[in-house]
Coordinates of C-alpha atoms in Angstrom, one line a residue:
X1 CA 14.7 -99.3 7.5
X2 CA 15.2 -102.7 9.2
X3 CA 12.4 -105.4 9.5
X4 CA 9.7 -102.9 8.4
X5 CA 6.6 -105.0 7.4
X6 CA 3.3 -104.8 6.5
X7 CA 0.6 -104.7 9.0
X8 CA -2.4 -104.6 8.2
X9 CA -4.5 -104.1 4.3
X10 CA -7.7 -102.6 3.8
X11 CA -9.9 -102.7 0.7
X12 CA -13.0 -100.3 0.2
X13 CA -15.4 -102.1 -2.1
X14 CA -17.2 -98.8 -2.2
X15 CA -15.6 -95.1 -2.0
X16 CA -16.5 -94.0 1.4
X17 CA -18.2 -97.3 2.7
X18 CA -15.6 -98.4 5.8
X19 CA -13.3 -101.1 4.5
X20 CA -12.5 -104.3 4.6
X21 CA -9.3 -105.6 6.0
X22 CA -8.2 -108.7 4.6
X23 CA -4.7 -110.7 5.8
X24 CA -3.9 -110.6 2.1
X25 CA -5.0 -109.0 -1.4
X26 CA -3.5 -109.0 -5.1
X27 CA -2.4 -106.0 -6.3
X28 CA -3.6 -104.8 -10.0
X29 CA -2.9 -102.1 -11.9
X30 CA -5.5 -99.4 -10.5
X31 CA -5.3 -100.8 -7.4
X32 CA -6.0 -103.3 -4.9
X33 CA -8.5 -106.2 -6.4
X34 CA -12.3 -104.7 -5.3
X35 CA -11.1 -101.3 -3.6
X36 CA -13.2 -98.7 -4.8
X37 CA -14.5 -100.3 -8.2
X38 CA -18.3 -99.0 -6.7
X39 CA -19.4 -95.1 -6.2
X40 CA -22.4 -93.5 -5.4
X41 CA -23.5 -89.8 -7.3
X42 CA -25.8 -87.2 -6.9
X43 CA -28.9 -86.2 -9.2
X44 CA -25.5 -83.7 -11.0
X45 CA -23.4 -87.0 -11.5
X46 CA -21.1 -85.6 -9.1
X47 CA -19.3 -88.3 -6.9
X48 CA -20.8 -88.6 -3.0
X49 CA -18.3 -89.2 -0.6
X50 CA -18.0 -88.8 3.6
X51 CA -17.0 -85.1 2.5
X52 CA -20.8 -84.6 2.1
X53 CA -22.3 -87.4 3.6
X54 CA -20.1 -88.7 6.9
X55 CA -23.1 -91.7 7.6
X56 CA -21.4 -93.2 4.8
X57 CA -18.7 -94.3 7.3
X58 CA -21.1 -96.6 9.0
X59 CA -22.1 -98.4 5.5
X60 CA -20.2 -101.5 4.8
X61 CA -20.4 -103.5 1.3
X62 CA -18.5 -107.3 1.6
X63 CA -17.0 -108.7 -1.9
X64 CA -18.8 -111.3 -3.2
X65 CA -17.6 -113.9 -5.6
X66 CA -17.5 -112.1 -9.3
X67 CA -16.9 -108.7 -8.1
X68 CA -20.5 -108.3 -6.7
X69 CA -21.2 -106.7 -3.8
X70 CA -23.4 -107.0 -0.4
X71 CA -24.6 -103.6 1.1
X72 CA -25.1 -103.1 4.8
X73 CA -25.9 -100.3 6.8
X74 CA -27.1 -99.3 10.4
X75 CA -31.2 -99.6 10.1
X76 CA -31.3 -101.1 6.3
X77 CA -31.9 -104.8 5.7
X78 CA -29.0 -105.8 3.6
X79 CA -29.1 -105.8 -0.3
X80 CA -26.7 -108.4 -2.7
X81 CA -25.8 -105.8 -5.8
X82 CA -24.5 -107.5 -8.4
X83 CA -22.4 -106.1 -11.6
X84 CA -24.3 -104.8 -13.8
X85 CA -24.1 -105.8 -17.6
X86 CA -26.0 -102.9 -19.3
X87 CA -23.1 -101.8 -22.2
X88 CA -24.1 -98.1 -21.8
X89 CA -22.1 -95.9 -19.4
X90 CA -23.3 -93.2 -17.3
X91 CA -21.1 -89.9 -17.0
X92 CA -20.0 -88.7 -13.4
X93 CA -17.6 -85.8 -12.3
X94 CA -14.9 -87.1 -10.0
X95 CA -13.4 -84.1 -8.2
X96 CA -13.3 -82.5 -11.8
X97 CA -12.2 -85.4 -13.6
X98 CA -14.9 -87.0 -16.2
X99 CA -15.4 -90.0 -16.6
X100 CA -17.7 -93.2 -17.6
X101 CA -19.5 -96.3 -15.2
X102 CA -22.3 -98.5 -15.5
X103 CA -25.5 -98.1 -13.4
X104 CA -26.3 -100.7 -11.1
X105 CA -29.8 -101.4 -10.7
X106 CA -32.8 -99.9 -9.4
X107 CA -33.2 -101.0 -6.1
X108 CA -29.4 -100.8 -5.5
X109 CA -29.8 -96.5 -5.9
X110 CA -33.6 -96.9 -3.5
X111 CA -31.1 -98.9 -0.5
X112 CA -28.4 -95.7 -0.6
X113 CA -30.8 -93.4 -1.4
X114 CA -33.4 -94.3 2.0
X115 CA -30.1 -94.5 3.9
X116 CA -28.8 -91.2 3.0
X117 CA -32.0 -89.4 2.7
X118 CA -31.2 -87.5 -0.5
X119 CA -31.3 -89.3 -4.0
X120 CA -28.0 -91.0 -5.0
X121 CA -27.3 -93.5 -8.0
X122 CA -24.8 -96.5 -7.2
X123 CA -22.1 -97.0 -10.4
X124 CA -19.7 -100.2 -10.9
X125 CA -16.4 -99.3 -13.1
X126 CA -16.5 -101.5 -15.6
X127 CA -12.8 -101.5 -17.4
X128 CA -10.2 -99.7 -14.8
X129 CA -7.8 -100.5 -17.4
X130 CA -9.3 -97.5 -19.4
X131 CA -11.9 -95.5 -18.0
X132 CA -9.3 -93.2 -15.6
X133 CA -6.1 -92.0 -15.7
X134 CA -3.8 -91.5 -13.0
X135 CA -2.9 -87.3 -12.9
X136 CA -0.9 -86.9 -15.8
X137 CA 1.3 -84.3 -13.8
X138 CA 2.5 -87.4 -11.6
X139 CA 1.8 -90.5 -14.2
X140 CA 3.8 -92.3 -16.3
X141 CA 1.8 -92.7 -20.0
X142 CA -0.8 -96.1 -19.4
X143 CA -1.5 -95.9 -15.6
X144 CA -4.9 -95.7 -14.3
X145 CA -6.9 -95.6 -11.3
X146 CA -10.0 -96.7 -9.8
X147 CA -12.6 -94.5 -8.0
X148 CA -9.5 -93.5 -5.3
X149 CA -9.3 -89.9 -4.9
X150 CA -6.1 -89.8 -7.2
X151 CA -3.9 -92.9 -6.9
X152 CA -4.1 -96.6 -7.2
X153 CA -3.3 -97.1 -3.5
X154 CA -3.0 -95.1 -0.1
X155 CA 0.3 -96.0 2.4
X156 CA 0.4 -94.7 6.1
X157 CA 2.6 -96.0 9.0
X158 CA 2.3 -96.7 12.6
X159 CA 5.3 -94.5 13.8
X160 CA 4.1 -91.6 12.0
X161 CA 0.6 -92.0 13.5
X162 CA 1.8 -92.3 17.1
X163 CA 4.0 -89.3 16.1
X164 CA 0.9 -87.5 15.0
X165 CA -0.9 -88.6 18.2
X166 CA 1.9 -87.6 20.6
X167 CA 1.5 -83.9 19.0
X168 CA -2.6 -84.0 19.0
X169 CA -1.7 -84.8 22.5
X170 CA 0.0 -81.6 23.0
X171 CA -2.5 -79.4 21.5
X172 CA -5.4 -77.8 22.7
X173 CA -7.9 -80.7 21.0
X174 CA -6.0 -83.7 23.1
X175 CA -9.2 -84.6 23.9
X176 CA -10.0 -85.9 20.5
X177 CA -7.0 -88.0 20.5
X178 CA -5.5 -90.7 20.1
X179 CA -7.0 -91.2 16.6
X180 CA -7.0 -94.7 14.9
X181 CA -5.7 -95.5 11.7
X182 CA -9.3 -95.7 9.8
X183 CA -9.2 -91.9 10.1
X184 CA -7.3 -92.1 6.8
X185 CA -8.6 -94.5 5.1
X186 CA -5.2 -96.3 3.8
X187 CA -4.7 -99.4 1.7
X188 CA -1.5 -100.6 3.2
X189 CA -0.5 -99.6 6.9
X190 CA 3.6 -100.6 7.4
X191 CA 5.0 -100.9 10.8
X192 CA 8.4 -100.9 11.8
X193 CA 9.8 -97.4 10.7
X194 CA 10.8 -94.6 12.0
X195 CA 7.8 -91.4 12.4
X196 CA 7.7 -89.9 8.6
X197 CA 10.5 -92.2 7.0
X198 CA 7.6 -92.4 4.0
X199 CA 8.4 -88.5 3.4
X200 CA 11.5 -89.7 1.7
X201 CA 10.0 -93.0 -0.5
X202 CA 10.4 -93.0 -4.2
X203 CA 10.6 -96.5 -4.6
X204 CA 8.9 -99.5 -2.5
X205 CA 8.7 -103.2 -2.4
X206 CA 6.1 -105.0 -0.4
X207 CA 6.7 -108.7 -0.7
X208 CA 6.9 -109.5 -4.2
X209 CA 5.3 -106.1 -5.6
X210 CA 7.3 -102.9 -6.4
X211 CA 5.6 -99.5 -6.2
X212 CA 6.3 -96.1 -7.1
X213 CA 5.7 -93.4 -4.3
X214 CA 4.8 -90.4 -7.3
X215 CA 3.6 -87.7 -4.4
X216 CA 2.5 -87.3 -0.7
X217 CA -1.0 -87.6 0.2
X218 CA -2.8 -84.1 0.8
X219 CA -6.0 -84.7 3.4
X220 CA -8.9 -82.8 3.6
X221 CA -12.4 -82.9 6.0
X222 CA -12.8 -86.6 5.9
X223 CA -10.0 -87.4 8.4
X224 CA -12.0 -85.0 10.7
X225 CA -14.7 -87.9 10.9
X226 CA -15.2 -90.6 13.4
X227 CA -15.2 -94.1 11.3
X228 CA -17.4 -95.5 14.5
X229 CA -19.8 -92.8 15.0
X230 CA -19.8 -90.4 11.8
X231 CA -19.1 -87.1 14.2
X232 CA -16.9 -84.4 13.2
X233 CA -14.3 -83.0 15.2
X234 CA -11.4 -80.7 14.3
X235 CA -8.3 -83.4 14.2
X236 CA -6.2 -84.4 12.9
X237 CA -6.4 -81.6 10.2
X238 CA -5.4 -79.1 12.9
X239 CA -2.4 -80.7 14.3
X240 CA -1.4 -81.3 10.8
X241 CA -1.5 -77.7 9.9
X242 CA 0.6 -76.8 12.8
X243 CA 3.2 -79.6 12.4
X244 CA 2.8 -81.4 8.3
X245 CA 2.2 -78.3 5.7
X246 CA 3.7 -78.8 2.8
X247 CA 2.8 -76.1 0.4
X248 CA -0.9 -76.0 0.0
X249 CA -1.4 -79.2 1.2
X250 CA -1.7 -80.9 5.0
X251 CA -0.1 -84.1 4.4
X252 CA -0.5 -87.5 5.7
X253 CA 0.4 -91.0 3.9
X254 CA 1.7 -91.4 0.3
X255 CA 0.4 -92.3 -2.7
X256 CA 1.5 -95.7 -4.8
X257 CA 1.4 -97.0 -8.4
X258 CA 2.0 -100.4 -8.5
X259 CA 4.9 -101.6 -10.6
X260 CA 3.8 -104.8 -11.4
X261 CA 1.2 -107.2 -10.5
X262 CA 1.2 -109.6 -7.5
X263 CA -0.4 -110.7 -3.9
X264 CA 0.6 -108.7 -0.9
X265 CA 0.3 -110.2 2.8
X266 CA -0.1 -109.2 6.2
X267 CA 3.4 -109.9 7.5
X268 CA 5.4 -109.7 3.8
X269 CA 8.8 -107.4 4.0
X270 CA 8.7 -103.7 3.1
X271 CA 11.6 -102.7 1.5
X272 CA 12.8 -99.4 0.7
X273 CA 14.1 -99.7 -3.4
X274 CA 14.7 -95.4 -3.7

């Protein structure tokens, strides 16, 4: 693959908030430290994300010290959330699967709720080690997962989007192109490939960490959102039909379990194991 490397690293503190993008993060088990360990739900428990709500895109939440959180959004005076410490658990229904968080406090659900204009409660998971496990059609017995939509982390690269671009550019939606990168909400971007060498990934090392590629990454409406503005267009879900079906799925990126533990840096080598 030559000097393929890693380019840049983003970290969502809350699923759908916009992310962070920090020159360097450690790697756990579930997932990148702080990416995705806070959800919002509605009054069903079911999990909000941009799917329903794209003004989530233009809510941020910065890491603070401990694993607490600051919440910002467009018209809201920021709010510092901190981790909760009730010991009950609240049950929520991630895109079927069930599962248990903690509550944060009141005036943490009143901030997202005024922003969104619908009632929402705001969760922390408390032990990713055990509260969600990784599909076990594609998991090895032990590995979990944060609040990500089905893997630990997300890995996209630069040639495949300019590939994807050149081909929006062709298409009858050019004007919606060239999309960035936050369109897909990654973990890890690598550049220096070749457009879809991650198609054929089993097996990857990034710096000192080794991860296992278990499946391709299936999008759906969210990629349709501007991360800038929260508007909806039709791309890159209808290039991707066209050019990246794969069975059922329109398919961009592929998903990682970490193989061990360890800090990953803008910069570090990305080497193909398998």
């Amino acid at each position: 693959m030559g000097n393929a490397e890693l380019h840049s690293i983003h970290v969502h503190p809350v699923k759908a908030f916009r992310a962070l993008s920090p020159r360097e993060a450690v790697v756990e088990p579930w997932g990148l430290a702080g990416d995705r360990r806070w959800v919002l739900i509605d009054d069903g428990g079911k999990v909000v994300t941009q799917r329903q709500q794209p003004r989530l895109a233009l809510a941020a939440a910065e890491l603070l010290p401990g694993g607490g959180i600051r919440l910002s959004a467009p018209g809201r005076e920021p709010l510092t959330v901190l981790v909760p410490q009730s010991a009950g658990t609240t049950p929520l229904d991630l895109f079927g699967d069930k599962l248990e968080a903690v509550l944060a406090d009141a005036d943490a659900h009143a901030w997202c709720s005024d922003y969104l204009g619908t009632e929402v409660r705001l969760l922390y998971m408390d032990d990713p080690a055990t509260r969600r496990p990784v599909d076990p059609d594609y998991a090895r017995p032990g590995e979990t997962v944060s609040f990500a939509d089905g893997y630990p982390l997300l890995v996209t690269t630069l040639a495949s989007l300019d590939a994807l671009n050149s081909l929006i550019a062709q298409g009858d939606r050019a004007d919606e192109g060239p999309l960035p990168m936050n369109r897909f909400r990654p973990n890890v971007v690598v550049a220096g490939t070749t457009a879809w060498a991650e198609d054929g990934w089993r097996r990857i090392a990034i710096g000192e960490v080794g991860f296992r590629v278990p499946k391709m990454c299936g999008r759906c409406i969210v990629t349709t959102t501007d991360q800038d503005t929260a508007q909806r267009g039709k791309e890159p879900l209808r290039t991707l039909g066209r050019h990246r079906r794969f069975g059922s799925q329109l398919v961009f990126g592929q998903n990682l379990v970490p193989e061990s533990r360890g800090t990953v840096r803008i910069g570090d080598p990305v080497t193909v194991l398998e």
